[in-house]
Amino acid sequence: MVLNKITPKELYEKMKQENVTLLDVRAEEKYKAYHLEGSNIESLNIPKTHILNHTFDAKTDSLPQGKEIIVACTTGNSAARCAAVLSKKEFNATVLVGGITAWKEFIRNK
């Protein structure tokens, strides 16, 4: 399965033009400490364990069907695994390349 990917720069440009749904799959504590925010970001947090163990079905109502969902984690590895699970459930999942770490680096250097 080929996953859609988006770089931090592409995400930054996209956020300037349209609303973005971002699913952060890190643990709740990490999410609360730092997550992407902005007027064009709908930020959701479903920890990766819920997605990978398929125990998130009760929460899928919060995930938009038919709309791109950008999946992020710390470095991108867990996000890719979660995006694969979501794609099999017919969600339009895209992985943030390099995760939150790459995002912070991009913002720091832009």
CSV table of C-alpha atoms in Angstrom, one decimal:
chain,number,residue,atom,x,y,z
A,1,MET,CA,0.0,0.0,0.0
A,2,VAL,CA,1.4,3.4,-1.0
A,3,LEU,CA,0.6,6.1,1.6
A,4,ASN,CA,0.1,9.8,0.8
A,5,LYS,CA,2.8,12.0,2.3
A,6,ILE,CA,3.1,15.7,3.0
A,7,THR,CA,6.2,17.6,4.1
A,8,PRO,CA,6.2,20.2,6.8
A,9,LYS,CA,6.7,22.9,4.1
A,10,GLU,CA,3.7,21.6,2.0
A,11,LEU,CA,1.6,21.4,5.2
A,12,TYR,CA,2.5,25.0,6.0
A,13,GLU,CA,1.5,26.2,2.6
A,14,LYS,CA,-1.7,24.1,2.7
A,15,MET,CA,-2.7,25.6,6.0
A,16,LYS,CA,-2.5,29.1,4.6
A,17,GLN,CA,-5.0,28.2,1.9
A,18,GLU,CA,-7.5,25.8,3.4
A,19,ASN,CA,-8.7,24.1,6.6
A,20,VAL,CA,-6.7,21.1,7.6
A,21,THR,CA,-7.6,18.1,9.8
A,22,LEU,CA,-4.6,16.9,11.7
A,23,LEU,CA,-4.7,13.7,13.7
A,24,ASP,CA,-1.9,13.5,16.3
A,25,VAL,CA,-1.4,9.9,17.3
A,26,ARG,CA,1.1,10.6,20.1
A,27,ALA,CA,0.2,9.9,23.7
A,28,GLU,CA,-2.2,12.4,25.3
A,29,GLU,CA,0.5,13.9,27.5
A,30,LYS,CA,2.8,14.7,24.5
A,31,TYR,CA,-0.2,16.1,22.6
A,32,LYS,CA,-1.1,18.4,25.5
A,33,ALA,CA,2.5,19.6,25.8
A,34,TYR,CA,2.7,20.5,22.1
A,35,HIS,CA,0.6,20.1,19.1
A,36,LEU,CA,0.0,22.0,15.9
A,37,GLU,CA,-2.4,24.9,16.3
A,38,GLY,CA,-3.9,27.5,14.0
A,39,SER,CA,-7.1,29.0,12.8
A,40,ASN,CA,-7.1,26.6,9.8
A,41,ILE,CA,-6.3,23.5,11.9
A,42,GLU,CA,-8.8,21.1,13.3
A,43,SER,CA,-6.5,19.2,15.7
A,44,LEU,CA,-7.5,15.7,17.0
A,45,ASN,CA,-5.7,13.3,19.3
A,46,ILE,CA,-6.3,9.6,19.2
A,47,PRO,CA,-3.3,7.8,20.6
A,48,LYS,CA,-1.6,5.3,18.2
A,49,THR,CA,-2.4,2.3,20.5
A,50,HIS,CA,-6.1,2.9,20.0
A,51,ILE,CA,-5.7,2.9,16.2
A,52,LEU,CA,-3.2,0.1,15.9
A,53,ASN,CA,-5.2,-2.1,18.3
A,54,HIS,CA,-8.4,-1.2,16.4
A,55,THR,CA,-10.0,0.0,19.6
A,56,PHE,CA,-10.8,3.5,18.3
A,57,ASP,CA,-14.1,2.7,16.5
A,58,ALA,CA,-16.1,4.7,19.0
A,59,LYS,CA,-14.0,7.7,18.2
A,60,THR,CA,-14.2,7.4,14.4
A,61,ASP,CA,-17.2,9.7,14.4
A,62,SER,CA,-14.7,12.6,15.0
A,63,LEU,CA,-12.7,11.6,11.9
A,64,PRO,CA,-14.1,13.1,8.7
A,65,GLN,CA,-15.0,10.7,6.0
A,66,GLY,CA,-14.0,11.8,2.5
A,67,LYS,CA,-11.7,14.6,3.7
A,68,GLU,CA,-7.9,14.4,4.0
A,69,ILE,CA,-6.7,13.6,7.5
A,70,ILE,CA,-3.0,14.4,8.1
A,71,VAL,CA,-1.6,12.0,10.6
A,72,ALA,CA,1.3,13.0,12.7
A,73,CYS,CA,3.5,11.5,15.5
A,74,THR,CA,6.9,12.3,16.8
A,75,THR,CA,9.0,11.2,13.8
A,76,GLY,CA,6.5,9.8,11.3
A,77,ASN,CA,6.9,6.1,11.8
A,78,SER,CA,3.9,5.5,14.0
A,79,ALA,CA,1.9,7.9,11.9
A,80,ALA,CA,2.6,5.8,8.8
A,81,ARG,CA,1.4,2.6,10.5
A,82,CYS,CA,-1.7,4.4,11.8
A,83,ALA,CA,-2.4,5.9,8.3
A,84,ALA,CA,-2.2,2.5,6.8
A,85,VAL,CA,-4.9,1.2,9.3
A,86,LEU,CA,-7.1,4.3,8.6
A,87,SER,CA,-6.7,3.9,4.8
A,88,LYS,CA,-7.9,0.3,5.1
A,89,LYS,CA,-11.0,1.7,6.9
A,90,GLU,CA,-11.4,4.0,3.8
A,91,PHE,CA,-10.2,7.2,5.4
A,92,ASN,CA,-8.2,9.6,3.3
A,93,ALA,CA,-5.0,9.5,5.5
A,94,THR,CA,-1.8,11.4,4.7
A,95,VAL,CA,1.4,11.1,6.7
A,96,LEU,CA,3.3,14.2,7.9
A,97,VAL,CA,6.9,13.3,6.8
A,98,GLY,CA,9.3,13.5,9.8
A,99,GLY,CA,6.4,14.1,12.2
A,100,ILE,CA,6.2,16.8,14.8
A,101,THR,CA,10.0,16.8,15.1
A,102,ALA,CA,10.4,17.8,11.4
A,103,TRP,CA,7.6,20.4,11.8
A,104,LYS,CA,9.3,22.1,14.8
A,105,GLU,CA,12.6,22.1,12.8
A,106,PHE,CA,10.8,23.6,9.7
A,107,ILE,CA,9.1,26.3,11.8
A,108,ARG,CA,12.4,27.1,13.6
A,109,ASN,CA,14.2,27.6,10.3
A,110,LYS,CA,11.6,29.2,8.1
